[in-house]
XYZ file of C-alpha atoms in Angstrom:
161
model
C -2.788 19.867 23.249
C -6.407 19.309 24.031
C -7.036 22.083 20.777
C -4.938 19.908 18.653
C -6.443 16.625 19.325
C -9.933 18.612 18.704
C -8.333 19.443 15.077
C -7.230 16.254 14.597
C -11.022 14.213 15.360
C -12.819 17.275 13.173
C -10.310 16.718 10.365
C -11.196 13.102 10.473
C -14.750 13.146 10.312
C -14.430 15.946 7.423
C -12.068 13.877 5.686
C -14.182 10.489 5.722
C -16.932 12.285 4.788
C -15.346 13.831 1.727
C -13.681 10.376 0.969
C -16.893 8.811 0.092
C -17.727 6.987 3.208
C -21.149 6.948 4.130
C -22.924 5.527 6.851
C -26.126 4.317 6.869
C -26.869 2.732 9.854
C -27.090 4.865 13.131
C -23.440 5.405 13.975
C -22.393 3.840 17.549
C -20.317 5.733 19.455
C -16.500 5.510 18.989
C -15.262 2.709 21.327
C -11.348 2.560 22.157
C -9.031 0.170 20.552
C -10.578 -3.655 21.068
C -7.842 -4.759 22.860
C -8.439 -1.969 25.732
C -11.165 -2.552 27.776
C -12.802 -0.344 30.193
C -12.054 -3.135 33.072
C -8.366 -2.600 32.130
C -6.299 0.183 32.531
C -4.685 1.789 29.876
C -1.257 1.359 28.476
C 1.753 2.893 30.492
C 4.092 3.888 27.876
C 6.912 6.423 29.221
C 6.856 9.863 28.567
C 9.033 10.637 25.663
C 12.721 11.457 26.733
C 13.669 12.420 23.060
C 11.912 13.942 19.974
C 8.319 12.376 18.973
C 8.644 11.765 15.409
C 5.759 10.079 14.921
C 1.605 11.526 15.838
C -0.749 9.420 13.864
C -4.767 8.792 14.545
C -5.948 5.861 13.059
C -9.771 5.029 13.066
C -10.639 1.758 12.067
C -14.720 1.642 10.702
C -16.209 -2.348 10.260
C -19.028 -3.014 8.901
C -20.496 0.040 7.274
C -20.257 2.044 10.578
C -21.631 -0.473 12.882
C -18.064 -0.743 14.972
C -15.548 2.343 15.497
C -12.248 1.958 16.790
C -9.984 5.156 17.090
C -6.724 5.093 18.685
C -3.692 7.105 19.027
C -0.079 6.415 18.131
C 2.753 8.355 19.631
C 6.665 7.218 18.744
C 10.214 7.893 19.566
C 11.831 5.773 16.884
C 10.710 2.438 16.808
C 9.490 3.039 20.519
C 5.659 3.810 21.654
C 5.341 6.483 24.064
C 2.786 8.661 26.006
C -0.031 9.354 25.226
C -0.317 6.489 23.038
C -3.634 4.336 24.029
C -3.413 0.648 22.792
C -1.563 -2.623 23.724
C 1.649 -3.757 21.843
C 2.126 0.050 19.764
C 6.048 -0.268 20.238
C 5.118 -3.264 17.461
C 2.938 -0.434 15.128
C 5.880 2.154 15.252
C 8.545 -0.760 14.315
C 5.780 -0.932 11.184
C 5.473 3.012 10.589
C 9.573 3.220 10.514
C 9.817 0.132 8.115
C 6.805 1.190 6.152
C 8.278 3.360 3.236
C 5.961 5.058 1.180
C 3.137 2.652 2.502
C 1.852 5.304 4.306
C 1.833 7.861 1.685
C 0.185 6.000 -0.759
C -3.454 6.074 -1.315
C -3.253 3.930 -4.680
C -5.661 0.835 -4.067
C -5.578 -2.090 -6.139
C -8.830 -3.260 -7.973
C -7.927 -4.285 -11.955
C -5.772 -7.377 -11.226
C -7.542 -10.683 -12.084
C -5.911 -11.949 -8.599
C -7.445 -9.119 -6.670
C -11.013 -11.183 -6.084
C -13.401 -9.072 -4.318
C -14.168 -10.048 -0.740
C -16.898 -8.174 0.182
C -15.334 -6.804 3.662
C -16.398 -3.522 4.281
C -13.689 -2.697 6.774
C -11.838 0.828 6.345
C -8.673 2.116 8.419
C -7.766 5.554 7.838
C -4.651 7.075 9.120
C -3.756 10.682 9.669
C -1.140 12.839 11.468
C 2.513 12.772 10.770
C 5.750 10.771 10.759
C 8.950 12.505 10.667
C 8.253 15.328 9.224
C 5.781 14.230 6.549
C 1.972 14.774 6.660
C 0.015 11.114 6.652
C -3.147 11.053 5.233
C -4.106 7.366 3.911
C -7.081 4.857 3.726
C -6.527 1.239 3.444
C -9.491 -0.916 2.880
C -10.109 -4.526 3.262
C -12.565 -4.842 -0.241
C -10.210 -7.480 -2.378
C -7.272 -9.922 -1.909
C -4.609 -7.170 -2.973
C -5.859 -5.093 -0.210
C -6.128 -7.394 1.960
C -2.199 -8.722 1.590
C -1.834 -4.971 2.336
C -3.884 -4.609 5.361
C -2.101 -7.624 7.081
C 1.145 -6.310 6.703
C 0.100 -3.464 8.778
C -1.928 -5.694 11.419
C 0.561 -4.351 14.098
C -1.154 -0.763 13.541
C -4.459 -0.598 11.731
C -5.626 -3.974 13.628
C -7.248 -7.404 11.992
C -10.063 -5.503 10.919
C -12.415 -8.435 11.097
């Protein structure tokens, strides 16, 4: 398990590398989820008594690098299970079951005269798999249209103030 969670962080860096990301400040170190703190224990979700459909990794980069938030989602249906690390997930799998193509889709939305830029350099990527089917997506903060997407996925890429 340990060599698959080693996979999954490499293909992550590779992949925001290769996406276009770059970081030009001094990168801080990866800090967990911001609503688990190191004075609070972490999350005790049961250990899955049925099939995990759902393995997803979802790094969440603010301001150009300057904050790093990585945290792992683990689901049984609409139900968060161990090892998953942050607060309220059973809320971010009810989102990845209701989600549809949401998380397949890379297409961003920039030409629309609505789409006003807001200058939020906030980036949540997403990787692993949901039954069955590889997940691989960005979703970006950078206009209005992006934004409306971002919230409706608060529950599992975060506020990304």
């Amino acid at each position: 398990m340990k060599k698959l969670w080693a996979s999954i962080a490499l293909a992550v860096a590779v992949a925001t590398s290769v996406s276009g990301c770059t970081i030009v400040d001094e990168p801080a170190a990866a800090k967990p989820s911001p609503d688990v703190t190191s004075e609070s224990p972490a999350p005790n979700y049961p250990e899955p008594t049925s099939d995990v459909d759902t393995r997803l990794v979802i790094t969440v980069l603010n301001g150009n690098g300057l904050d790093v938030y990585t945290h792992r989602l683990f689901c049984s249906g609409i139900a968060a299970v161990s090892p998953t690390d942050f607060s309220d997930a059973d809320a971010a799998c009810a989102v990845v079951e209701q989600s549809g193509d949401l998380l397949a889709s890379t297409a961003e939305d920039t030409d629309d005269k609505k789409c006003k830029a807001t200058d939020n350099q906030v980036i949540a990527d997403v990787f692993g798999e949901s039954k069955g089917e590889q997940i691989r997506v960005s979703f970006m903060r950078n206009n209005l249209c992006n934004a409306k997407v971002w919230d409706s996925l608060t529950p599992l890429i975060g506020l990304g103030n």
